[in-house]
Structure formats: C-alpha cells, structure tokens
C-alpha cells in the first residue's frame, strides 16, 4: 500500500512548494506517452501553477527499457541545481522528442551541449537512484505515473482524467 510512502524532494519543481495540490510525475523524456501527458501543459497545468494552486514535480526515471534508453541519456545532462534554466529545457525536449530521438547517442550529447549548453552532471547518478527507489515503492511500472497529494497528504496515483477533473475543480474556486 502506498499511502504511507513519502517522496523525496528530488526532481524538477514548477510552482510554489506550499501549493494545496502537488503533482509528482515519474517520467522519461524519451517516452511518447510522457510527451503526450504534457501536450496540454500550457492550458491545463500552467494556469494552476501560476495561480499557486499546483506544484508540479517531474522525476526523470531511468527506466531500463530499450525505447527509453535515449531518455536515460538525456536525464544525465539535466541540471538539478539550476532548475530555472533546466525546467524550460525539459518542456522543450518533450515537444522536440520525435526529432532528437532519431539521433545517435553521441549526436544527442552534442545536441544537448550546442542547443542548450548542457553537460553531463556527475551527481545525477545519485538522483537517479533516489527516483528509481521511489518508482519501485509506488509500483510505477509504466511512465508517466502521476501521483497527487492534496494539502500535504500522502501521494496517490491518479489517471490523467482524474487529474483533469481535479484541476477543473480548482479553476472553479
């Protein structure tokens, strides 16, 4: 049962920490379903983030699956210590996923360096291990896995439809 499990602060944070809703998404940048999850970011999530009603936390999960390996490589370059720079890059990488996934591993490294000024981050292995343990604890067998916490309560898995209803309720308030 996941109701006693807590999440670390490890991840990329969008919005204020004291928002009444906290959405944590265990994701992989190479996952097409994860990219689709954020298709409506600007119309559904961003308004709640800007109104300080929602904090979004993205947790890049290095899932050992062939189709996600390029995402695992990209995760190595994400700078957890400079989220103001990195967060918009993450959203752009989701949008441009079809293009960069066609590149070889070496071309991806060059693309990240030349397009975004990103370099491999040595501390990311520790972050990855933390996120992997959390994914296992929450039985996140697929990505994206969305976990919602209301008013500091223990996070619970939600579907995209359940999340949409929750956000609509916020919009009415």
mmCIF file of C-alpha atoms in Angstrom:
data_model
loop_
_atom_site.group_PDB
_atom_site.id
_atom_site.type_symbol
_atom_site.label_atom_id
_atom_site.label_comp_id
_atom_site.label_asym_id
_atom_site.label_seq_id
_atom_site.Cartn_x
_atom_site.Cartn_y
_atom_site.Cartn_z
ATOM 1 C CA UNK A 1 0.000 0.000 0.000
ATOM 2 C CA UNK A 2 1.441 3.383 -0.977
ATOM 3 C CA UNK A 3 -0.395 5.657 1.495
ATOM 4 C CA UNK A 4 2.497 5.558 4.000
ATOM 5 C CA UNK A 5 5.187 6.199 1.388
ATOM 6 C CA UNK A 6 6.605 9.673 1.074
ATOM 7 C CA UNK A 7 8.503 11.245 -1.786
ATOM 8 C CA UNK A 8 11.868 12.959 -1.614
ATOM 9 C CA UNK A 9 12.375 16.497 -2.844
ATOM 10 C CA UNK A 10 14.456 15.133 -5.745
ATOM 11 C CA UNK A 11 13.033 16.289 -9.062
ATOM 12 C CA UNK A 12 12.343 19.367 -11.146
ATOM 13 C CA UNK A 13 9.902 21.725 -9.427
ATOM 14 C CA UNK A 14 7.433 24.024 -11.181
ATOM 15 C CA UNK A 15 5.421 26.361 -8.955
ATOM 16 C CA UNK A 16 5.386 27.069 -5.243
ATOM 17 C CA UNK A 17 6.128 24.405 -2.656
ATOM 18 C CA UNK A 18 3.168 25.321 -0.448
ATOM 19 C CA UNK A 19 0.529 24.916 -3.171
ATOM 20 C CA UNK A 20 -2.531 22.934 -1.981
ATOM 21 C CA UNK A 21 -2.001 20.336 -4.723
ATOM 22 C CA UNK A 22 1.282 18.655 -5.538
ATOM 23 C CA UNK A 23 1.501 16.624 -8.734
ATOM 24 C CA UNK A 24 4.544 14.396 -8.992
ATOM 25 C CA UNK A 25 5.106 12.760 -12.357
ATOM 26 C CA UNK A 26 7.532 9.887 -12.734
ATOM 27 C CA UNK A 27 8.527 10.345 -16.340
ATOM 28 C CA UNK A 28 11.080 9.629 -19.035
ATOM 29 C CA UNK A 29 11.988 12.225 -21.656
ATOM 30 C CA UNK A 30 12.023 9.623 -24.449
ATOM 31 C CA UNK A 31 8.566 8.260 -23.645
ATOM 32 C CA UNK A 32 5.901 9.291 -26.189
ATOM 33 C CA UNK A 33 3.145 8.853 -23.567
ATOM 34 C CA UNK A 34 5.024 11.216 -21.249
ATOM 35 C CA UNK A 35 5.327 13.752 -24.039
ATOM 36 C CA UNK A 36 1.577 13.465 -24.694
ATOM 37 C CA UNK A 37 0.926 13.933 -20.961
ATOM 38 C CA UNK A 38 2.417 17.423 -21.269
ATOM 39 C CA UNK A 39 0.695 18.372 -24.546
ATOM 40 C CA UNK A 40 -1.800 20.417 -22.540
ATOM 41 C CA UNK A 41 0.721 21.805 -20.058
ATOM 42 C CA UNK A 42 0.090 25.429 -21.040
ATOM 43 C CA UNK A 43 -3.709 25.176 -20.944
ATOM 44 C CA UNK A 44 -4.235 22.782 -18.030
ATOM 45 C CA UNK A 45 -1.231 22.738 -15.696
ATOM 46 C CA UNK A 46 0.332 26.173 -16.147
ATOM 47 C CA UNK A 47 -2.720 28.183 -15.013
ATOM 48 C CA UNK A 48 -2.896 26.206 -11.745
ATOM 49 C CA UNK A 49 0.868 26.603 -11.269
ATOM 50 C CA UNK A 50 0.712 30.366 -11.908
ATOM 51 C CA UNK A 51 -2.235 30.708 -9.507
ATOM 52 C CA UNK A 52 -0.167 28.952 -6.819
ATOM 53 C CA UNK A 53 -2.691 26.115 -6.616
ATOM 54 C CA UNK A 54 -0.401 23.406 -8.009
ATOM 55 C CA UNK A 55 3.219 22.423 -7.638
ATOM 56 C CA UNK A 56 4.435 20.118 -10.407
ATOM 57 C CA UNK A 57 7.433 17.898 -9.708
ATOM 58 C CA UNK A 58 8.974 15.952 -12.577
ATOM 59 C CA UNK A 59 11.047 12.940 -11.619
ATOM 60 C CA UNK A 60 13.087 11.643 -14.582
ATOM 61 C CA UNK A 61 13.061 7.859 -14.254
ATOM 62 C CA UNK A 62 15.900 5.908 -15.859
ATOM 63 C CA UNK A 63 13.664 3.003 -16.765
ATOM 64 C CA UNK A 64 15.554 0.037 -18.202
ATOM 65 C CA UNK A 65 13.529 -0.323 -21.382
ATOM 66 C CA UNK A 66 15.004 -0.191 -24.875
ATOM 67 C CA UNK A 67 12.687 2.536 -26.152
ATOM 68 C CA UNK A 68 13.566 4.787 -23.196
ATOM 69 C CA UNK A 69 17.367 4.495 -23.220
ATOM 70 C CA UNK A 70 17.847 7.799 -25.060
ATOM 71 C CA UNK A 71 15.736 9.462 -22.376
ATOM 72 C CA UNK A 72 18.013 7.938 -19.742
ATOM 73 C CA UNK A 73 20.969 9.512 -21.565
ATOM 74 C CA UNK A 74 19.267 12.921 -21.654
ATOM 75 C CA UNK A 75 18.482 12.674 -17.924
ATOM 76 C CA UNK A 76 22.232 12.517 -17.245
ATOM 77 C CA UNK A 77 22.536 16.071 -18.639
ATOM 78 C CA UNK A 78 19.672 17.714 -16.707
ATOM 79 C CA UNK A 79 20.975 20.174 -14.111
ATOM 80 C CA UNK A 80 19.060 19.691 -10.847
ATOM 81 C CA UNK A 81 20.998 22.602 -9.328
ATOM 82 C CA UNK A 82 19.867 25.140 -11.961
ATOM 83 C CA UNK A 83 16.162 24.480 -12.354
ATOM 84 C CA UNK A 84 15.385 27.973 -13.623
ATOM 85 C CA UNK A 85 17.469 27.099 -16.692
ATOM 86 C CA UNK A 86 16.615 23.394 -16.902
ATOM 87 C CA UNK A 87 12.829 23.362 -16.446
ATOM 88 C CA UNK A 88 12.013 25.152 -19.729
ATOM 89 C CA UNK A 89 14.518 22.882 -21.496
ATOM 90 C CA UNK A 90 12.694 19.799 -20.200
ATOM 91 C CA UNK A 91 9.398 21.056 -21.608
ATOM 92 C CA UNK A 92 11.067 21.840 -24.948
ATOM 93 C CA UNK A 93 12.692 18.395 -25.076
ATOM 94 C CA UNK A 94 9.249 16.819 -24.694
ATOM 95 C CA UNK A 95 7.991 18.942 -27.604
ATOM 96 C CA UNK A 96 11.002 18.061 -29.792
ATOM 97 C CA UNK A 97 11.172 14.425 -28.742
ATOM 98 C CA UNK A 98 10.500 12.962 -32.207
ATOM 99 C CA UNK A 99 13.489 14.857 -33.634
ATOM 100 C CA UNK A 100 16.174 14.189 -31.030
ATOM 101 C CA UNK A 101 15.194 10.546 -30.561
ATOM 102 C CA UNK A 102 16.359 9.954 -34.155
ATOM 103 C CA UNK A 103 19.903 10.987 -33.221
ATOM 104 C CA UNK A 104 22.686 8.635 -32.155
ATOM 105 C CA UNK A 105 23.861 8.788 -28.540
ATOM 106 C CA UNK A 106 26.871 10.925 -29.474
ATOM 107 C CA UNK A 107 24.681 13.224 -31.557
ATOM 108 C CA UNK A 108 22.309 13.622 -28.588
ATOM 109 C CA UNK A 109 25.225 14.681 -26.371
ATOM 110 C CA UNK A 110 26.302 17.243 -28.976
ATOM 111 C CA UNK A 111 22.695 18.416 -29.453
ATOM 112 C CA UNK A 112 22.244 18.982 -25.711
ATOM 113 C CA UNK A 113 25.544 20.861 -25.467
ATOM 114 C CA UNK A 114 25.070 23.030 -28.554
ATOM 115 C CA UNK A 115 21.328 23.677 -28.293
ATOM 116 C CA UNK A 116 21.009 24.097 -24.529
ATOM 117 C CA UNK A 117 24.510 24.392 -23.061
ATOM 118 C CA UNK A 118 24.005 21.196 -21.059
ATOM 119 C CA UNK A 119 26.850 18.966 -19.891
ATOM 120 C CA UNK A 120 26.809 15.626 -18.102
ATOM 121 C CA UNK A 121 26.062 16.112 -14.402
ATOM 122 C CA UNK A 122 28.049 13.752 -12.129
ATOM 123 C CA UNK A 123 25.518 13.988 -9.264
ATOM 124 C CA UNK A 124 22.689 12.725 -11.437
ATOM 125 C CA UNK A 125 23.506 9.086 -10.700
ATOM 126 C CA UNK A 126 22.548 9.676 -7.052
ATOM 127 C CA UNK A 127 19.352 11.480 -8.092
ATOM 128 C CA UNK A 128 18.534 8.633 -10.466
ATOM 129 C CA UNK A 129 18.922 6.030 -7.729
ATOM 130 C CA UNK A 130 16.588 8.005 -5.433
ATOM 131 C CA UNK A 131 13.946 8.317 -8.153
ATOM 132 C CA UNK A 132 14.278 4.647 -9.089
ATOM 133 C CA UNK A 133 13.656 3.638 -5.467
ATOM 134 C CA UNK A 134 10.573 5.879 -5.367
ATOM 135 C CA UNK A 135 9.285 4.427 -8.629
ATOM 136 C CA UNK A 136 9.654 0.924 -7.199
ATOM 137 C CA UNK A 137 7.954 1.966 -3.933
ATOM 138 C CA UNK A 138 4.960 3.365 -5.814
ATOM 139 C CA UNK A 139 4.848 0.436 -8.231
ATOM 140 C CA UNK A 140 5.407 2.786 -11.168
ATOM 141 C CA UNK A 141 5.572 0.049 -13.758
ATOM 142 C CA UNK A 142 4.971 2.480 -16.588
ATOM 143 C CA UNK A 143 5.693 6.093 -17.377
ATOM 144 C CA UNK A 144 4.189 8.502 -16.885
ATOM 145 C CA UNK A 145 2.983 7.686 -13.399
ATOM 146 C CA UNK A 146 1.187 10.630 -11.816
ATOM 147 C CA UNK A 147 0.983 10.960 -8.048
ATOM 148 C CA UNK A 148 -1.243 13.608 -6.482
ATOM 149 C CA UNK A 149 -1.022 14.934 -2.954
ATOM 150 C CA UNK A 150 -3.724 17.195 -1.534
ATOM 151 C CA UNK A 151 -2.850 19.574 1.311
ATOM 152 C CA UNK A 152 0.293 17.623 2.234
ATOM 153 C CA UNK A 153 -1.421 14.218 2.398
ATOM 154 C CA UNK A 154 0.329 11.092 1.183
ATOM 155 C CA UNK A 155 0.541 10.975 -2.619
ATOM 156 C CA UNK A 156 -1.768 8.637 -4.519
ATOM 157 C CA UNK A 157 -1.713 7.502 -8.140
ATOM 158 C CA UNK A 158 -4.122 9.359 -10.417
ATOM 159 C CA UNK A 159 -5.086 8.997 -14.051
ATOM 160 C CA UNK A 160 -4.878 11.899 -16.446
ATOM 161 C CA UNK A 161 -8.692 12.102 -16.410
ATOM 162 C CA UNK A 162 -8.788 12.260 -12.596
ATOM 163 C CA UNK A 163 -6.138 14.975 -12.674
ATOM 164 C CA UNK A 164 -8.109 16.959 -15.243
ATOM 165 C CA UNK A 165 -11.219 16.843 -13.020
ATOM 166 C CA UNK A 166 -9.164 17.964 -10.017
ATOM 167 C CA UNK A 167 -7.763 20.905 -11.997
ATOM 168 C CA UNK A 168 -11.251 21.851 -13.231
ATOM 169 C CA UNK A 169 -12.411 21.931 -9.596
ATOM 170 C CA UNK A 170 -9.537 24.307 -8.782
ATOM 171 C CA UNK A 171 -10.458 26.570 -11.690
ATOM 172 C CA UNK A 172 -13.989 26.966 -10.334
ATOM 173 C CA UNK A 173 -12.753 28.076 -6.881
#
